[in-house]
CSV table of C-alpha atoms in Angstrom, one decimal:
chain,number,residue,atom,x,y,z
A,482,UNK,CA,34.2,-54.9,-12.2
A,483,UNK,CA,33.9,-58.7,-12.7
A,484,UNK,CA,29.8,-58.4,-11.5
A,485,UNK,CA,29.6,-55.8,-13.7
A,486,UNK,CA,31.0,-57.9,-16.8
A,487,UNK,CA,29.1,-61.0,-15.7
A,488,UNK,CA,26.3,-59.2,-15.6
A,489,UNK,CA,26.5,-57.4,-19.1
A,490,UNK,CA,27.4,-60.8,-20.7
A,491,UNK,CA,24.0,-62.0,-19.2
A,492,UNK,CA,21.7,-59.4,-20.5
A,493,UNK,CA,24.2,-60.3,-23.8
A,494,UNK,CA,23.0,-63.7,-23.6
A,495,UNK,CA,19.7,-62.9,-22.5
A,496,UNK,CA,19.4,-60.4,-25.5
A,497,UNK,CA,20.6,-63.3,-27.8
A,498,UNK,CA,17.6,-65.8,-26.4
A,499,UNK,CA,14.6,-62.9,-27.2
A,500,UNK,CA,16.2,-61.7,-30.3
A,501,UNK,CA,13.6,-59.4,-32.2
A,502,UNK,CA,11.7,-61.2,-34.8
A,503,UNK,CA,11.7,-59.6,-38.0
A,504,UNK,CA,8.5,-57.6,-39.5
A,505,UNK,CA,8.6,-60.8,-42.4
A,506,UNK,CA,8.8,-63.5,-39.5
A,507,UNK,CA,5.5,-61.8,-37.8
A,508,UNK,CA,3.5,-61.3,-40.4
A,509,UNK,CA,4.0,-64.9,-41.9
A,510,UNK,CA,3.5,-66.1,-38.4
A,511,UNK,CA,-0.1,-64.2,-38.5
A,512,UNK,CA,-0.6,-66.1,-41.9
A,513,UNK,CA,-0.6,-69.0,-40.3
A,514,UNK,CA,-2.4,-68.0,-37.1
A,515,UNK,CA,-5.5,-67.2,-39.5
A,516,UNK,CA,-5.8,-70.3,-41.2
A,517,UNK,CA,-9.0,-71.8,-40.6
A,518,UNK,CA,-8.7,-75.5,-41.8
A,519,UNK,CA,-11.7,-76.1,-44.4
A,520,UNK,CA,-12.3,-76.9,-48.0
A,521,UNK,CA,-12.1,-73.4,-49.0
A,522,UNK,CA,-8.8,-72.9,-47.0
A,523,UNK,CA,-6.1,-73.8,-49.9
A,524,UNK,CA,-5.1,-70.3,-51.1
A,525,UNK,CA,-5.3,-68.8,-47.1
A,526,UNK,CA,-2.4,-71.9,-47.1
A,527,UNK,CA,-1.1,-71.6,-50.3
A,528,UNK,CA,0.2,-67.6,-49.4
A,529,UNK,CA,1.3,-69.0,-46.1
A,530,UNK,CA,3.5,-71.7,-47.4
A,531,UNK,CA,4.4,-69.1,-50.1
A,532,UNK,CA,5.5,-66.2,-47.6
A,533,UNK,CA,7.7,-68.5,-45.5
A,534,UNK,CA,9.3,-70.3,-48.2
A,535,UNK,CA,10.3,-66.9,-49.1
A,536,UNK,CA,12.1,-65.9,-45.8
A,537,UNK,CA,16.2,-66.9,-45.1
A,538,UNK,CA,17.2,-70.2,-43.3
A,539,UNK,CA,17.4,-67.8,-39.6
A,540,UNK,CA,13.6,-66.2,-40.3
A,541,UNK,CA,12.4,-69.5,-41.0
A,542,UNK,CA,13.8,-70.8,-37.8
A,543,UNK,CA,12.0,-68.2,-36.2
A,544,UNK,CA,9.1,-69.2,-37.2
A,545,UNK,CA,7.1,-70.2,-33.8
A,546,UNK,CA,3.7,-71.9,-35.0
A,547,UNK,CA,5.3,-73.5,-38.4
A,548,UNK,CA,4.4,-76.8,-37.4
A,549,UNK,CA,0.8,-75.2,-37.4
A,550,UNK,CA,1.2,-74.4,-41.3
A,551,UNK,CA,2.4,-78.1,-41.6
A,552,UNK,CA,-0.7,-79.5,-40.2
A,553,UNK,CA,-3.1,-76.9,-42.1
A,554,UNK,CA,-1.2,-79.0,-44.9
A,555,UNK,CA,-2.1,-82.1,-44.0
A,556,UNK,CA,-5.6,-81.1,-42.4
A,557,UNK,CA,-6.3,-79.4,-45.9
A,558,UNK,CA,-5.2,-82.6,-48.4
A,559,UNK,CA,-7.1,-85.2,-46.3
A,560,UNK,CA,-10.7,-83.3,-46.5
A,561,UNK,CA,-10.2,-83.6,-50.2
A,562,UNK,CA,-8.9,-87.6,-50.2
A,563,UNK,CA,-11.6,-88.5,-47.9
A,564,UNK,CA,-13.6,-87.3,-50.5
A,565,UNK,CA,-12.4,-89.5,-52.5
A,566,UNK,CA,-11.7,-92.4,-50.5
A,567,UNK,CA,-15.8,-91.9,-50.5
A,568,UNK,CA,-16.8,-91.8,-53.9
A,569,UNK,CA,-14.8,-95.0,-54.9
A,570,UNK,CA,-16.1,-96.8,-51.9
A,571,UNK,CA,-19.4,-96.0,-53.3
A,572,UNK,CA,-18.6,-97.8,-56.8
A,573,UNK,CA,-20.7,-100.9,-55.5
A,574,UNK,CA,-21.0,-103.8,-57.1
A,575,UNK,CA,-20.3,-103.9,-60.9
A,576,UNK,CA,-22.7,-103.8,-63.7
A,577,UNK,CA,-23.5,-102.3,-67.2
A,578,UNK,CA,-24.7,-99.2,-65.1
A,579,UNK,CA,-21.2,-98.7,-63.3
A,580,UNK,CA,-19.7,-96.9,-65.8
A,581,UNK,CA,-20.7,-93.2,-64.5
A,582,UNK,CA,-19.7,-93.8,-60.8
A,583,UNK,CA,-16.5,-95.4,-62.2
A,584,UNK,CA,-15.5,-92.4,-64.2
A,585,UNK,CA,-17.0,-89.7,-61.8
A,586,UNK,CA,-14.5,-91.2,-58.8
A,587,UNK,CA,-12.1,-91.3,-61.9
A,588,UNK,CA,-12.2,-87.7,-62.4
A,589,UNK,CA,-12.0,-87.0,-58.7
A,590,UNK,CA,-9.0,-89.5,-58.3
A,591,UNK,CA,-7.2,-86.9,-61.5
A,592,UNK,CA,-8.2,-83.7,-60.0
A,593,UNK,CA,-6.0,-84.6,-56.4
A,594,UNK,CA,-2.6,-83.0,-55.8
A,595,UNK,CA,0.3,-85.4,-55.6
A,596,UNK,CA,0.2,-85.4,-51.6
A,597,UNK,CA,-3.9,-85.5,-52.2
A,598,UNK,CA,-3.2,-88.5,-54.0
A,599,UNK,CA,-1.0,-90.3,-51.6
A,600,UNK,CA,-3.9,-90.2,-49.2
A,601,UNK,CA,-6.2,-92.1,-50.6
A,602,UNK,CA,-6.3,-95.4,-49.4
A,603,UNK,CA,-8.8,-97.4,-51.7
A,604,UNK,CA,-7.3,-96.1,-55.0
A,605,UNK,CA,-6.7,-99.8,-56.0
A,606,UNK,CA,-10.5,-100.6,-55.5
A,607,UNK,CA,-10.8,-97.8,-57.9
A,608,UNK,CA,-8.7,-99.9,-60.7
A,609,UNK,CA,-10.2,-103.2,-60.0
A,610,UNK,CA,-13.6,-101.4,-60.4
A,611,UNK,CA,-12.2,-100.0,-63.8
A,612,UNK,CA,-10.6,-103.4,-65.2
A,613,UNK,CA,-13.8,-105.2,-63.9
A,614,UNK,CA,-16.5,-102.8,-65.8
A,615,UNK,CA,-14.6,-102.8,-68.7
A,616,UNK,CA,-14.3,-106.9,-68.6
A,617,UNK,CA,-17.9,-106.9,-67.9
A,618,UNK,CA,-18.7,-104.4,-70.7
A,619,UNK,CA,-16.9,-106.9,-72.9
A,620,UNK,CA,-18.5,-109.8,-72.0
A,621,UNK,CA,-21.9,-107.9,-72.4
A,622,UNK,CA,-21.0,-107.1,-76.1
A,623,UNK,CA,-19.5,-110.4,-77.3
């Protein structure tokens, strides 16, 4: 009688480690397995983020590959900083022609996400270049 009950509070225990996932936790798990990190990737991550921010504290625990969605994350916001990071670096030297580059990385800078943003590591370059065109612009005028 006592091998029987060990044995039944193994398979219990065993049971307990393999518990069935739920039909949400598998299909948000596929979401993420189909992510193919590129620029064109954002709403594939997007609905992924989406779907298991939608699922309890216990589904989202069993969530095997959600450090897979996190770096998708991260993979996703650095293609579009380095981006960036490249257009200011190519500011160059300033002169009365520096104005278009200045604004274009500008505009690039403003179109980033918040955690985009955070990425980009010459964004100060970007406001010396800004504060030195316009000094130079009003130097050229007066």
């Amino acid at each position: 009688m006592r091998r029987l009950l060990v044995a039944f509070m193994l398979m219990c225990f065993a049971c307990g480690l393999c518990a069935c996932k739920s039909e949400a936790v598998k299909a948000v798990e596929q979401q993420i397995s189909d992510i193919v990190v590129s620029e064109d990737s954002g709403t594939a991550i997007a609905a992924s983020r989406k779907a298991y921010d939608a699922l309890t504290d216990k589904e989202k625990k069993a969530v095997a590959n959600y450090d897979s969605l996190v770096e998708a994350e991260a993979s996703y916001d650095k293609i579009f900083a380095d981006r960036v990071t490249e257009i200011i670096a190519k500011i160059g030297a300033i002169d009365e022609n520096s104005g278009t580059a200045i604004e274009a990385a500008r505009n690039a800078y403003d179109s980033l996400s918040k955690s985009q943003k955070q990425l980009v590591g010459n964004f100060d370059s970007l406001i010396s270049a800004e504060k030195e065109y316009e000094d130079y612009m009003v130097c050229l005028c007066g």
